[in-house]
Coordinates of C-alpha atoms and ligand atoms in Angstrom, one line a residue:
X937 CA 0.0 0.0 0.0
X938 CA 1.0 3.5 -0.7
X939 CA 0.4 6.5 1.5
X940 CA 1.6 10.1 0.7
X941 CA 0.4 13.9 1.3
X942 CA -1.8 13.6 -1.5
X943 CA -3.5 10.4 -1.0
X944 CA -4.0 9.0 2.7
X945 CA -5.5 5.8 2.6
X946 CA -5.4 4.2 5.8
X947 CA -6.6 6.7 8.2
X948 CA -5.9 5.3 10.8
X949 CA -2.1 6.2 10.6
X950 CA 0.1 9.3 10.6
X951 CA -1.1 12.3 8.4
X952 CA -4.3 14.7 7.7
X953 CA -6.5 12.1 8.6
X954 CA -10.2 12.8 10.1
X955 CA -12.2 11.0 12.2
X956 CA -15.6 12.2 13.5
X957 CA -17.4 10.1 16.7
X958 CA -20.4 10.5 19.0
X959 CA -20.7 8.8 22.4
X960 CA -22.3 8.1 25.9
X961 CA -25.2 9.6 27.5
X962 CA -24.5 13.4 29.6
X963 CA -25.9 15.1 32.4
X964 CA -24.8 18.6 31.9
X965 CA -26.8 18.9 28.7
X966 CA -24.1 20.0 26.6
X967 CA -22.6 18.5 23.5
X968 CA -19.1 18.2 22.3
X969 CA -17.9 17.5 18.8
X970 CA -14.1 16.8 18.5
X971 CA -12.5 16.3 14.8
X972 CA -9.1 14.5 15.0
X973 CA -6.1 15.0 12.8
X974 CA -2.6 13.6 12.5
X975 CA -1.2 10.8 14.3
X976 CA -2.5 7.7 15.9
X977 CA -1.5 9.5 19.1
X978 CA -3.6 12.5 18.5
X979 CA -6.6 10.3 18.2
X980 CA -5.8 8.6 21.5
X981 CA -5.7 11.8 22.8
X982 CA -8.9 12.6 22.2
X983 CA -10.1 9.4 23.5
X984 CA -8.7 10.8 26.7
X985 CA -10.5 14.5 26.3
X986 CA -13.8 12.4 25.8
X987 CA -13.1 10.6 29.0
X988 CA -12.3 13.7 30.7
X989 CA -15.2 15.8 29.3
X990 CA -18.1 12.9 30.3
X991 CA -16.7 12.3 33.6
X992 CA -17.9 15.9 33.7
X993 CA -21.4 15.4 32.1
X994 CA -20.5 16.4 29.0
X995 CA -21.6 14.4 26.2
X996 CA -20.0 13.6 22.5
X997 CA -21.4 14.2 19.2
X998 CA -20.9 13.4 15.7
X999 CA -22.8 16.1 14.3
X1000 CA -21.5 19.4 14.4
X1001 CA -24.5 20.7 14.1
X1002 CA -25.7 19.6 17.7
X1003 CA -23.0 20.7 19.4
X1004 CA -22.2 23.5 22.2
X1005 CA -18.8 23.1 22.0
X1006 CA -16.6 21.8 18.8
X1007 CA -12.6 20.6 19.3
X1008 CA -10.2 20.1 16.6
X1009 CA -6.9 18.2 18.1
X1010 CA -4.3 19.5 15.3
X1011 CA -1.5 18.5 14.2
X1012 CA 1.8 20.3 12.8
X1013 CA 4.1 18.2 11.3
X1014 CA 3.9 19.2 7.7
X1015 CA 2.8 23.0 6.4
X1016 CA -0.1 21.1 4.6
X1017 CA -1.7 19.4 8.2
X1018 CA -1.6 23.0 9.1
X1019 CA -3.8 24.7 6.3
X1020 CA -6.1 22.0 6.2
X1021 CA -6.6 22.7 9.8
X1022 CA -6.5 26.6 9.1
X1023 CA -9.5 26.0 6.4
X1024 CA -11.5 23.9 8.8
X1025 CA -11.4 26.5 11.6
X1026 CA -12.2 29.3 9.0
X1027 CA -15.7 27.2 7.9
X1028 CA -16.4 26.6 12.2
X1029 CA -15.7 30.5 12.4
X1030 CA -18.5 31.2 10.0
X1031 CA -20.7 28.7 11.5
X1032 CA -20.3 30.6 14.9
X1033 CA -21.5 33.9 13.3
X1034 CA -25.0 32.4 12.8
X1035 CA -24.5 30.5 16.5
X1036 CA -22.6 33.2 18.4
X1037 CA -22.7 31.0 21.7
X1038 CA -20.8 28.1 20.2
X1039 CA -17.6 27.9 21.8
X1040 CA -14.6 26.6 19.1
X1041 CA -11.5 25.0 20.7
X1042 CA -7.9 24.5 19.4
X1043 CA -6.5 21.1 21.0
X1044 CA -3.2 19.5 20.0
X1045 CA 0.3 20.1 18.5
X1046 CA -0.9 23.4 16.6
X1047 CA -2.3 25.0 19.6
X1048 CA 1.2 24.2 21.3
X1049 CA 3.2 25.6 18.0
X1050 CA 1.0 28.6 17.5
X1051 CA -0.4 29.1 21.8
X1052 CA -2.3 32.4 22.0
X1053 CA -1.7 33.7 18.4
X1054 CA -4.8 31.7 17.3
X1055 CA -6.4 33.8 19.5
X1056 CA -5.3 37.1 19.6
X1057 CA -4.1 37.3 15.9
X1058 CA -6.5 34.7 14.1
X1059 CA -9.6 35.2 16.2
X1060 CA -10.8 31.7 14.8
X1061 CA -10.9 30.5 18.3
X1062 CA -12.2 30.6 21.9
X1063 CA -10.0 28.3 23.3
X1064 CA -6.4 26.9 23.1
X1065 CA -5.2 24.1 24.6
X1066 CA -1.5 21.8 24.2
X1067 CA -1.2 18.2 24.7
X1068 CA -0.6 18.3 28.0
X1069 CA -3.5 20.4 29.9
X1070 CA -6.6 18.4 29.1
X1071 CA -7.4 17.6 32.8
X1072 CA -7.4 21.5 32.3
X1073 CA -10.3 21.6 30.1
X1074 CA -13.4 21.8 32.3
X1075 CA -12.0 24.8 33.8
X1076 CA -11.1 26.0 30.8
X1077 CA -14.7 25.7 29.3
X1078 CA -16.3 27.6 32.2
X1079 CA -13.3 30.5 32.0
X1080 CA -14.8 30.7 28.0
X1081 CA -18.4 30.7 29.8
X1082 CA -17.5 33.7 31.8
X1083 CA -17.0 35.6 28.8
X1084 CA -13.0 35.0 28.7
X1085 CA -10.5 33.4 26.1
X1086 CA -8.5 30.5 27.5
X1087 CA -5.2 29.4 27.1
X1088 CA -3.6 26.3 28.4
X1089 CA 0.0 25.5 26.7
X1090 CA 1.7 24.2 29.6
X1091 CA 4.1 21.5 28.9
X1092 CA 4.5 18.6 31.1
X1093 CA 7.6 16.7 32.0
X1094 CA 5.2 13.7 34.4
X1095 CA 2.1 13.9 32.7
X1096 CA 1.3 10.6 30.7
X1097 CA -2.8 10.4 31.5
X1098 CA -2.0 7.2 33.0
X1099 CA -4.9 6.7 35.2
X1100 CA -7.7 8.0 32.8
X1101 CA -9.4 4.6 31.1
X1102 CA -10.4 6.6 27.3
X1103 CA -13.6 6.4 25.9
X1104 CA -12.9 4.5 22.7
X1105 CA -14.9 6.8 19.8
X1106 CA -15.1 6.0 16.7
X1107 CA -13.8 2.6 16.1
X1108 CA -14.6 -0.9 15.2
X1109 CA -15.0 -2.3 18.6
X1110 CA -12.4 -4.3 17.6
X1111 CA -8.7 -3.0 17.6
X1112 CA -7.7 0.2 19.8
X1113 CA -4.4 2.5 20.7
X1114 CA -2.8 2.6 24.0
X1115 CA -0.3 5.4 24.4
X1116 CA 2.9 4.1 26.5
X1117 CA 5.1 7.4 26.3
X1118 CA 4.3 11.1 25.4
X1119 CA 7.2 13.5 24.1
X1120 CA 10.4 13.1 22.2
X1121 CA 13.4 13.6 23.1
X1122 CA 15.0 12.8 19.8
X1123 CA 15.6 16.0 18.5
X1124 CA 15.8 15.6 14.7
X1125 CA 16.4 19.1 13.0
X1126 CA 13.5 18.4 10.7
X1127 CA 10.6 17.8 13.5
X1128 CA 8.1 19.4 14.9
X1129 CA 7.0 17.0 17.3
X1130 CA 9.6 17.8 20.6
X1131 CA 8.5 21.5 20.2
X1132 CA 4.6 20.8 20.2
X1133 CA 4.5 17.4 22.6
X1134 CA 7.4 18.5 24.7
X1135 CA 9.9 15.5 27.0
X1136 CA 9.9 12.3 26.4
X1137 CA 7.8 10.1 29.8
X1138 CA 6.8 6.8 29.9
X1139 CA 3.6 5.1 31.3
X1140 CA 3.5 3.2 34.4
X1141 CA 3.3 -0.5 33.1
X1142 CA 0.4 -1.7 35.4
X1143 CA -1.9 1.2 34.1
X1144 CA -1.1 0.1 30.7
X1145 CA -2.0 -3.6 31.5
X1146 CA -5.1 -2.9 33.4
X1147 CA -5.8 -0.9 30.3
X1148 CA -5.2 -3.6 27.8
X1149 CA -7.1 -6.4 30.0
X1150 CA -10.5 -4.0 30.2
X1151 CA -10.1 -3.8 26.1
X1152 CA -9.7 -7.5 26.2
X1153 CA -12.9 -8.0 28.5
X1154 CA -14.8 -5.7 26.5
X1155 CA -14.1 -7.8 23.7
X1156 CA -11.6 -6.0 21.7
X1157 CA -8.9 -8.0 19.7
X1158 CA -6.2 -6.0 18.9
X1159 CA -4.1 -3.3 20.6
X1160 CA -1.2 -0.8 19.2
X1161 CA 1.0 0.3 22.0
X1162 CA 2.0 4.2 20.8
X1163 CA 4.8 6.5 21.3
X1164 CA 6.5 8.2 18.8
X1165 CA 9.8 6.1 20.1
X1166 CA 8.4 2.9 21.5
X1167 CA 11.8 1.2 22.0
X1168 CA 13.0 4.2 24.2
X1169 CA 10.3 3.1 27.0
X1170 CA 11.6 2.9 30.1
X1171 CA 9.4 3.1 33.6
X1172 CA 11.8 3.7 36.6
X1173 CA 9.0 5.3 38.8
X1174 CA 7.7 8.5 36.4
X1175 CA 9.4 11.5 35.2
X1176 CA 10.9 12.5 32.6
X1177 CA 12.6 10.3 30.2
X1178 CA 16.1 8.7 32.1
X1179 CA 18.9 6.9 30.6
X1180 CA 18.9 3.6 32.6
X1181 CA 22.4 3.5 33.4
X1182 CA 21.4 6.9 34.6
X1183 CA 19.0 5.7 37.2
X1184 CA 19.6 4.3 41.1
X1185 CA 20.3 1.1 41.9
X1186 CA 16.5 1.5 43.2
X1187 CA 15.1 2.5 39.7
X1188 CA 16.7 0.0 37.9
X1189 CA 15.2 -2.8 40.5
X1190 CA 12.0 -1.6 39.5
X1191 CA 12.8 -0.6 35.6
X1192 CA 10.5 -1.9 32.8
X1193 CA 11.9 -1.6 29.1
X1194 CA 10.3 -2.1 26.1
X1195 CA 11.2 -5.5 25.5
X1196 CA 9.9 -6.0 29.2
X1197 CA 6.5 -4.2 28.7
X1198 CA 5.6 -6.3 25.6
X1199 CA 6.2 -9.5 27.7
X1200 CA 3.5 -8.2 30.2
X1201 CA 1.3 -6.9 27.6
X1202 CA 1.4 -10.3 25.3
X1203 CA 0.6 -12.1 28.3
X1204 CA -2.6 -10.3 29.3
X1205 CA -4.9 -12.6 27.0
X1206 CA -3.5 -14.6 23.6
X1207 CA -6.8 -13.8 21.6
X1208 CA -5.5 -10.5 22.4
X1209 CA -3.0 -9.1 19.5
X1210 CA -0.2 -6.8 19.8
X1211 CA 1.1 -4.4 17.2
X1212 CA 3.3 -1.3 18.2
X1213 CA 4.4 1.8 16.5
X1214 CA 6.9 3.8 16.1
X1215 CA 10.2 1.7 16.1
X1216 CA 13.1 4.1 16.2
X1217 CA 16.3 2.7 14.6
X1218 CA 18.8 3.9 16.6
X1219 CA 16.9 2.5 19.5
X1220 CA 15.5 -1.2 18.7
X1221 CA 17.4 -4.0 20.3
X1222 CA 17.6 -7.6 19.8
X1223 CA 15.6 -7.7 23.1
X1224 CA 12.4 -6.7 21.4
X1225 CA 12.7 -8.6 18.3
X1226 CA 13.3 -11.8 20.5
X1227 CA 10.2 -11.1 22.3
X1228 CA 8.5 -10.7 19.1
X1229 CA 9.5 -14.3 17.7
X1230 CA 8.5 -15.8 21.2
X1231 CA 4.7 -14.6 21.2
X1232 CA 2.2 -15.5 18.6
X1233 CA -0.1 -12.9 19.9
X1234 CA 2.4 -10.1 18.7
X1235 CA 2.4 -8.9 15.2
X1236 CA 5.1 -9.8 12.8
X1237 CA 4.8 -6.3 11.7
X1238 CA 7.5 -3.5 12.3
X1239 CA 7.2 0.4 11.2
X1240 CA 10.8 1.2 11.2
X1241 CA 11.2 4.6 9.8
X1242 CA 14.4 5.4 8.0
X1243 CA 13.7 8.8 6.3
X1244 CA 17.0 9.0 3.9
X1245 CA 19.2 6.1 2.5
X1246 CA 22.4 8.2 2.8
X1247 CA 24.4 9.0 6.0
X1248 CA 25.4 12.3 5.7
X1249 CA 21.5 13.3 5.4
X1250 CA 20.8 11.1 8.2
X1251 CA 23.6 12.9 10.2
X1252 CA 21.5 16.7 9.1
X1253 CA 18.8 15.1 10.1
X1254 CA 20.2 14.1 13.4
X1255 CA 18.7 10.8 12.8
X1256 CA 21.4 8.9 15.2
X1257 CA 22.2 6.4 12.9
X1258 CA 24.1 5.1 9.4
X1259 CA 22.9 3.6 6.3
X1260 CA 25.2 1.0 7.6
X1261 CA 23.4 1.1 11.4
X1262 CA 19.9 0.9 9.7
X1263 CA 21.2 -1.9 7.8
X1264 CA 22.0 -4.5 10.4
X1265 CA 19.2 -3.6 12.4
X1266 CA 16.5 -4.7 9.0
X1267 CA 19.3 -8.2 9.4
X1268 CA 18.6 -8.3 13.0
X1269 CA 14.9 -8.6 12.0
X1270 CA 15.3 -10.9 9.0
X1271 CA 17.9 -13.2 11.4
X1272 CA 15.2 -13.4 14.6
X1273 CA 11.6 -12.8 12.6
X1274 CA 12.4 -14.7 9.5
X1275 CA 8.7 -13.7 8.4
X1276 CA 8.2 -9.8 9.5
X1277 CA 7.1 -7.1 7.6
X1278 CA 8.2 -3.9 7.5
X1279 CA 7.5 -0.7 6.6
X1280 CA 9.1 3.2 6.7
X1281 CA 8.6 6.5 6.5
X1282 CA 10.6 8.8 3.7
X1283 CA 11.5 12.2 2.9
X1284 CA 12.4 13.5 -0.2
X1285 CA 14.9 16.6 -0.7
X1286 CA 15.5 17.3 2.7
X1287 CA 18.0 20.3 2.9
X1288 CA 20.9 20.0 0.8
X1289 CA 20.3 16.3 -0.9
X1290 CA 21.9 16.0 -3.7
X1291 CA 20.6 13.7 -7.1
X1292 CA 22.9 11.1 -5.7
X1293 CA 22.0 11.0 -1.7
X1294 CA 18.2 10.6 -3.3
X1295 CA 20.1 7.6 -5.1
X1296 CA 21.0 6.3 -1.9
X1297 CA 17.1 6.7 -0.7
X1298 CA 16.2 4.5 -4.0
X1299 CA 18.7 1.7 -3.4
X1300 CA 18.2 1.5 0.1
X1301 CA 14.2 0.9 -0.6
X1302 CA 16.0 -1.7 -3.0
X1303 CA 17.5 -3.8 -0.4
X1304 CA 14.7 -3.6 2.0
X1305 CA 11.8 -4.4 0.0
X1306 CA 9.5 -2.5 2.1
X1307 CA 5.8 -3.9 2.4
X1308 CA 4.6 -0.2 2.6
X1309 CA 5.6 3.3 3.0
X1310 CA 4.8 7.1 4.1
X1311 CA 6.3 9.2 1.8
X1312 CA 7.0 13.1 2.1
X1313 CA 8.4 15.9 0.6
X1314 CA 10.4 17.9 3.0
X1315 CA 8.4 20.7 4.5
X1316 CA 10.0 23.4 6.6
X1317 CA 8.6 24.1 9.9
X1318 CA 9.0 27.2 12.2
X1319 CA 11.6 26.9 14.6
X1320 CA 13.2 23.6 14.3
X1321 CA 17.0 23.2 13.9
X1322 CA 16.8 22.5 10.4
X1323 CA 14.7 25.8 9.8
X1324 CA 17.4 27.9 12.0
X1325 CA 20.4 26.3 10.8
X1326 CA 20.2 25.0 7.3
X1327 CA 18.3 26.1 4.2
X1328 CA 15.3 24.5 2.0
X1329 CA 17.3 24.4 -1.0
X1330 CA 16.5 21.5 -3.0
X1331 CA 13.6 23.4 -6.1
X1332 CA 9.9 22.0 -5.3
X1333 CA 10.2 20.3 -8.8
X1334 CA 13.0 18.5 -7.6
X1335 CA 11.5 17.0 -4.5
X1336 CA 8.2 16.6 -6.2
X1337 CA 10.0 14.4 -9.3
X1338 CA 12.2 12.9 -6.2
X1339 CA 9.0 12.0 -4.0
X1340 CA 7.3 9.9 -7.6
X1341 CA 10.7 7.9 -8.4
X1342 CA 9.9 6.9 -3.8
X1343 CA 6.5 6.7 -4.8
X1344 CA 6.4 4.8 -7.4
X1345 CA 9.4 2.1 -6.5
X1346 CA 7.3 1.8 -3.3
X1347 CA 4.6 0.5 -5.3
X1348 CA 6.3 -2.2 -7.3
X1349 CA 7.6 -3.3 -3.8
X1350 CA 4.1 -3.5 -2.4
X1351 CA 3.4 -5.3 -5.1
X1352 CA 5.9 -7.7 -5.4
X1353 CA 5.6 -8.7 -1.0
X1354 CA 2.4 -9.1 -1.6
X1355 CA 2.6 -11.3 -4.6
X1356 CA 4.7 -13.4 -2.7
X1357 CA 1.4 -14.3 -0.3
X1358 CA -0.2 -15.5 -3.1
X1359 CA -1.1 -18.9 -2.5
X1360 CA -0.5 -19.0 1.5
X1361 CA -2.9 -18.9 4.3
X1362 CA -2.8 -16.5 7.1
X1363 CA -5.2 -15.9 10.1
X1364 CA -7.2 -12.7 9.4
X1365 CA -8.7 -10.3 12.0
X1366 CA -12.0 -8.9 10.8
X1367 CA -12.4 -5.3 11.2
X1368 CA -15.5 -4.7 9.1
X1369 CA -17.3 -5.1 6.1
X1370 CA -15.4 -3.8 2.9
X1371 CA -16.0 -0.7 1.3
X1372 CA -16.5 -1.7 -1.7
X1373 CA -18.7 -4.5 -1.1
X1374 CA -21.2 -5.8 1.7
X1375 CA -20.8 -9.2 0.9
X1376 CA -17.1 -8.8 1.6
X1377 CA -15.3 -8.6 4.8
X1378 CA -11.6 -7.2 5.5
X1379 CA -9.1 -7.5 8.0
X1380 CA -5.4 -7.8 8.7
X1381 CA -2.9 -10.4 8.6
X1382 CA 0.5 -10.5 11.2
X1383 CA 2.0 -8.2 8.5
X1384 CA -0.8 -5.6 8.5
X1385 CA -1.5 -6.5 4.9
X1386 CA -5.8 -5.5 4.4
X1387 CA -7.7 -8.6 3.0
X1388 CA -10.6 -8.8 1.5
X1389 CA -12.7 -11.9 1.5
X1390 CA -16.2 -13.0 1.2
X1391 CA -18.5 -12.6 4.2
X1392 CA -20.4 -16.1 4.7
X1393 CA -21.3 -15.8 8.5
X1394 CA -18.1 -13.8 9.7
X1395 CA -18.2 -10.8 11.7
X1396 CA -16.2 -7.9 13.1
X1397 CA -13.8 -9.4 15.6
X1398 CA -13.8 -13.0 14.3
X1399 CA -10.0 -14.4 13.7
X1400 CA -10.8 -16.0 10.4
X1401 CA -8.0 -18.3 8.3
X1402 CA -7.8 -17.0 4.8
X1403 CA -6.7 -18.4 2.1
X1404 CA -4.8 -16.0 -0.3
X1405 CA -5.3 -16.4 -4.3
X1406 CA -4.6 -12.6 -5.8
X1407 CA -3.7 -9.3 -4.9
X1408 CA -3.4 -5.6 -5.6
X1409 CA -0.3 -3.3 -4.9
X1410 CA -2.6 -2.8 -1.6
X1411 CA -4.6 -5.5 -0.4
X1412 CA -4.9 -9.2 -0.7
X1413 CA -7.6 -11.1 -1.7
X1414 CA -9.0 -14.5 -0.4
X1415 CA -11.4 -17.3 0.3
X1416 CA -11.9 -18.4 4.4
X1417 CA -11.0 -21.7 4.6
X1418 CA -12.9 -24.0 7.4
Ligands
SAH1317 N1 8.4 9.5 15.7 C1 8.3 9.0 14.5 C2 7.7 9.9 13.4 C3 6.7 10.9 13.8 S1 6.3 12.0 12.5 C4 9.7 8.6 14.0 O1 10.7 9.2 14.4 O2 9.8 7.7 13.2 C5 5.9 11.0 11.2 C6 6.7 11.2 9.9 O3 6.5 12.4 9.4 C7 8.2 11.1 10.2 O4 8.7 9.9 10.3 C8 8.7 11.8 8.9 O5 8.9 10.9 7.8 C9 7.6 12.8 8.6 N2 8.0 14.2 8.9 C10 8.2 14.7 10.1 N3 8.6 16.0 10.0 C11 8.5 16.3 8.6 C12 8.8 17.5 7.9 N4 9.2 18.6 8.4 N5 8.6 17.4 6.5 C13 8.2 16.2 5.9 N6 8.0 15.1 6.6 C14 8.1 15.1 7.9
SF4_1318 FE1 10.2 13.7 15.4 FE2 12.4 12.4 15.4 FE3 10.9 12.4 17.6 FE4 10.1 11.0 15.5 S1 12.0 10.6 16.7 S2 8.9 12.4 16.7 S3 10.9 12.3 13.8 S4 11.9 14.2 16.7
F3S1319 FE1 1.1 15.7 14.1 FE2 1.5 16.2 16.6 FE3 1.2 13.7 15.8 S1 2.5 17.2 14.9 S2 2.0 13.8 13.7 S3 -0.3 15.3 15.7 S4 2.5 14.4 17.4

């Protein structure tokens, strides 16, 4: 499958995606609507405002036109996410004039980059609130009430929302997110994200399990653990993120790494799958994949960005790797999961790339054989190292012509991985019935891979063996097999 600014298909992952949801019965008679975009972690986070907002008597809408109150959690991380966002507050702002006491909220990474200038210089907006001050928000309704503007951008360095069970909106009933660190600490000089979502802090485990069993006993079959570094987890006793040869004798009695927090979290309930994003490179150890390997519950699926084939861009970048580095780590994988999927993210033209480092991109994709991509152009963004320190020289017409040669040798890739299923049988977790058909369901394999397959007396949330006999560049197609 193939993802890129212009065409998101699987909304469910990073980029301008939307997701409208109504739930739960209120007693304060009001009605919020809250429009997600960007990353899986956004959308988890406004599981959390839900939770926040009912606990309060508020209660969640998926028509606009119902509501009191109307959120849209942003996001930043390309100029694009920002004007669509821009456009869709401009159409709420008009829809105000005719319903003056509708109160219009920023949440998110934009309202962290941008803080009181969307009120003050954009007037779009009643409210602005960062990532980290939701608890904040019923106060900051009734501030709005009282005939003020309110601002909450306060960054957090403990704050991970650990203790607040999300209302799950808008899904299948059947897979869900469950955030296990906030922040980034990474620092590369292209990224947004450490500006708008602040320190890197991980989740305390047990909250994390208790969360997964009460998705398991509510019947749900799949869980993605999130963070925008997953294999930087470490829980020494909260805070922010620690080094663990940093920590006391004390904290590293009582330390849980990733590798460690998948063990706990495989265990909770085998019908229970596992899947996990994002892997960071510099960061994934043997330890992880071998827990991988060991549990049949966990996905044979890894998002392992790489962003440039050529080490002197990774170095701009500040990626903390090599070519060479992100090399033996896709061995590692193919040595310990002989059967693993895996997938990247890309940007084309970063500052300074020559023909030949966009070569390296290319031939890199070559030996990988990624089952799937997201692919960008390099977009500036306001205040990052990159922005201060180097400039955004390579012509759009070379990073758009770049971005097509990713694009389209992404493609023949997808193709060719799933080609290779042709003919095999894998165990499919139903999400729903298939756009394009209702007398055709699709799920996932291990790899992530969509199939399609015909309904016969399957359901959402059934694991189903599948049989595969074609494919697209995209999805698989099958027949379920007793
Ligand atoms: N934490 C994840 C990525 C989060 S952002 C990681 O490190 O892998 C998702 C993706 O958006 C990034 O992997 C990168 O490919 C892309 N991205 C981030 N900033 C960008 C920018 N300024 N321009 C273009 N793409 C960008
Ligand atoms: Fe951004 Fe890098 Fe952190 Fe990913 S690891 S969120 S790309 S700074
Ligand atoms: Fe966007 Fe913020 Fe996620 S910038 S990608 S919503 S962390």
């Amino acid at each position: 499958m193939i993802e890129t600014e212009e065409k998101l298909l699987d909304e469910s992952r990073q980029g301008e995606a939307i997701e409208r949801y109504s739930q739960g019965p209120g007693s304060n008679g009001r009605k919020v609507y809250i429009e997600s975009y960007g990353c899986q972690m956004n959308f988890s986070d406004s599981e959390i405002v839900a939770s926040i907002l009912e606990k309060e008597g508020y209660e969640t809408t998926k028509l606009m036109q119902e509501a009191d109150i109307v959120f849209v959690n942003t996001c930043s991380i390309r100029e694009k996410a920002e004007q669509t966002v821009r456009k869709r507050l401009q159409s709420f702002h008009q829809v105000k004039k005719k319903k003056p006491e509708m109160i219009i909220g920023v949440l998110g990474c934009m309202a962290e980059r941008m803080k009181a200038k969307l009120l003050d210089e954009e007037k779009l907006v009643d409210l602005v609130v960062g990532p980290d001050a939701y608890r904040n928000l019923p106060d900051l309704v009734n501030e709005v009430d009282g005939g003020r503007k309110a601002v909450n951008v306060i960054l957090s360095k403990e704050e991970t929302y650990g203790d607040i069970s999300p209302v799950r909106l808008g899904g299948n009933g059947v897979t869900a997110f469950v955030s296990i660190t906030r922040g980034c600490d990474n620092m590369c000089t292209f990224c947004v994200v450490p500006f708008t979502r602040g320190r890197e802090r991980s989740r305390d485990p047990e909250t994390i399990v208790e969360e997964v069993k009460q998705l398991a006993e509510n019947g749900y079959k799949e869980v993605t653990l999130l963070g925008q570094n997953v294999d930087s987890y470490l829980w020494y006793g909260g805070g922010p993120k620690k080094e663990f040869d940093k920590l006391s004798e004390e904290e590293q009695k009582r330390s849980v790494n990733f590798a460690q927090l998948m063990e706990l979290v495989a265990q909770v309930d085998r019908k229970v799958r596992i899947r996990f994003s994002t892997s960071h490179p510099k960061d994934m150890t043997d330890d992880v994949l071998h827990v991988m390997a060991k549990h049949d519950n966990i996905c044979k699926y890894i998002h392992l960005p790489f962003q440039s084939g050529n080490s002197r861009v990774l170095e701009l970048m500040n990626r903390g790797y090599t070519r060479e580095w992100y090399l033996n780590r896709v061995e590692a994988i193919k040595r310990i999961i002989p059967d693993c999927a895996i997938s990247a993210d890309i940007i084309a033209g970063f500052c300074s790339e020559t023909e030949e480092e966009h070569q390296d991109t290319l031939s890199l994709m070559e030996e990988v054989k990624y089952h799937f991509s997201y692919m960008f152009k390099y977009s500036e963004r306001p205040n990052t190292l990159a922005q201060r320190k180097f400039e955004d020289d390579v012509p759009e017409a070379d990073k758009q012509r770049r971005l097509s040669e990713i694009i389209a040798l992404q493609q023949k890739h997808s193709h060719e991985q799933l080609k290779k299923d042709i003919g095999k049988t894998y165990e499919v977790l139903v999400e729903g019935v298939s756009k394009k058909s209702d007398q055709e369901l699709y799920g996932r394999n291990t790899h992530n891979s969509v199939v399609v397959f015909p309904r016969k007396n399957y359901k959402a949330g059934d694991y189903v063996m599948v049989k595969v006999h074609d494919c697209t560049s995209a999805t698989l197609m099958g027949e379920a097999i007793a």
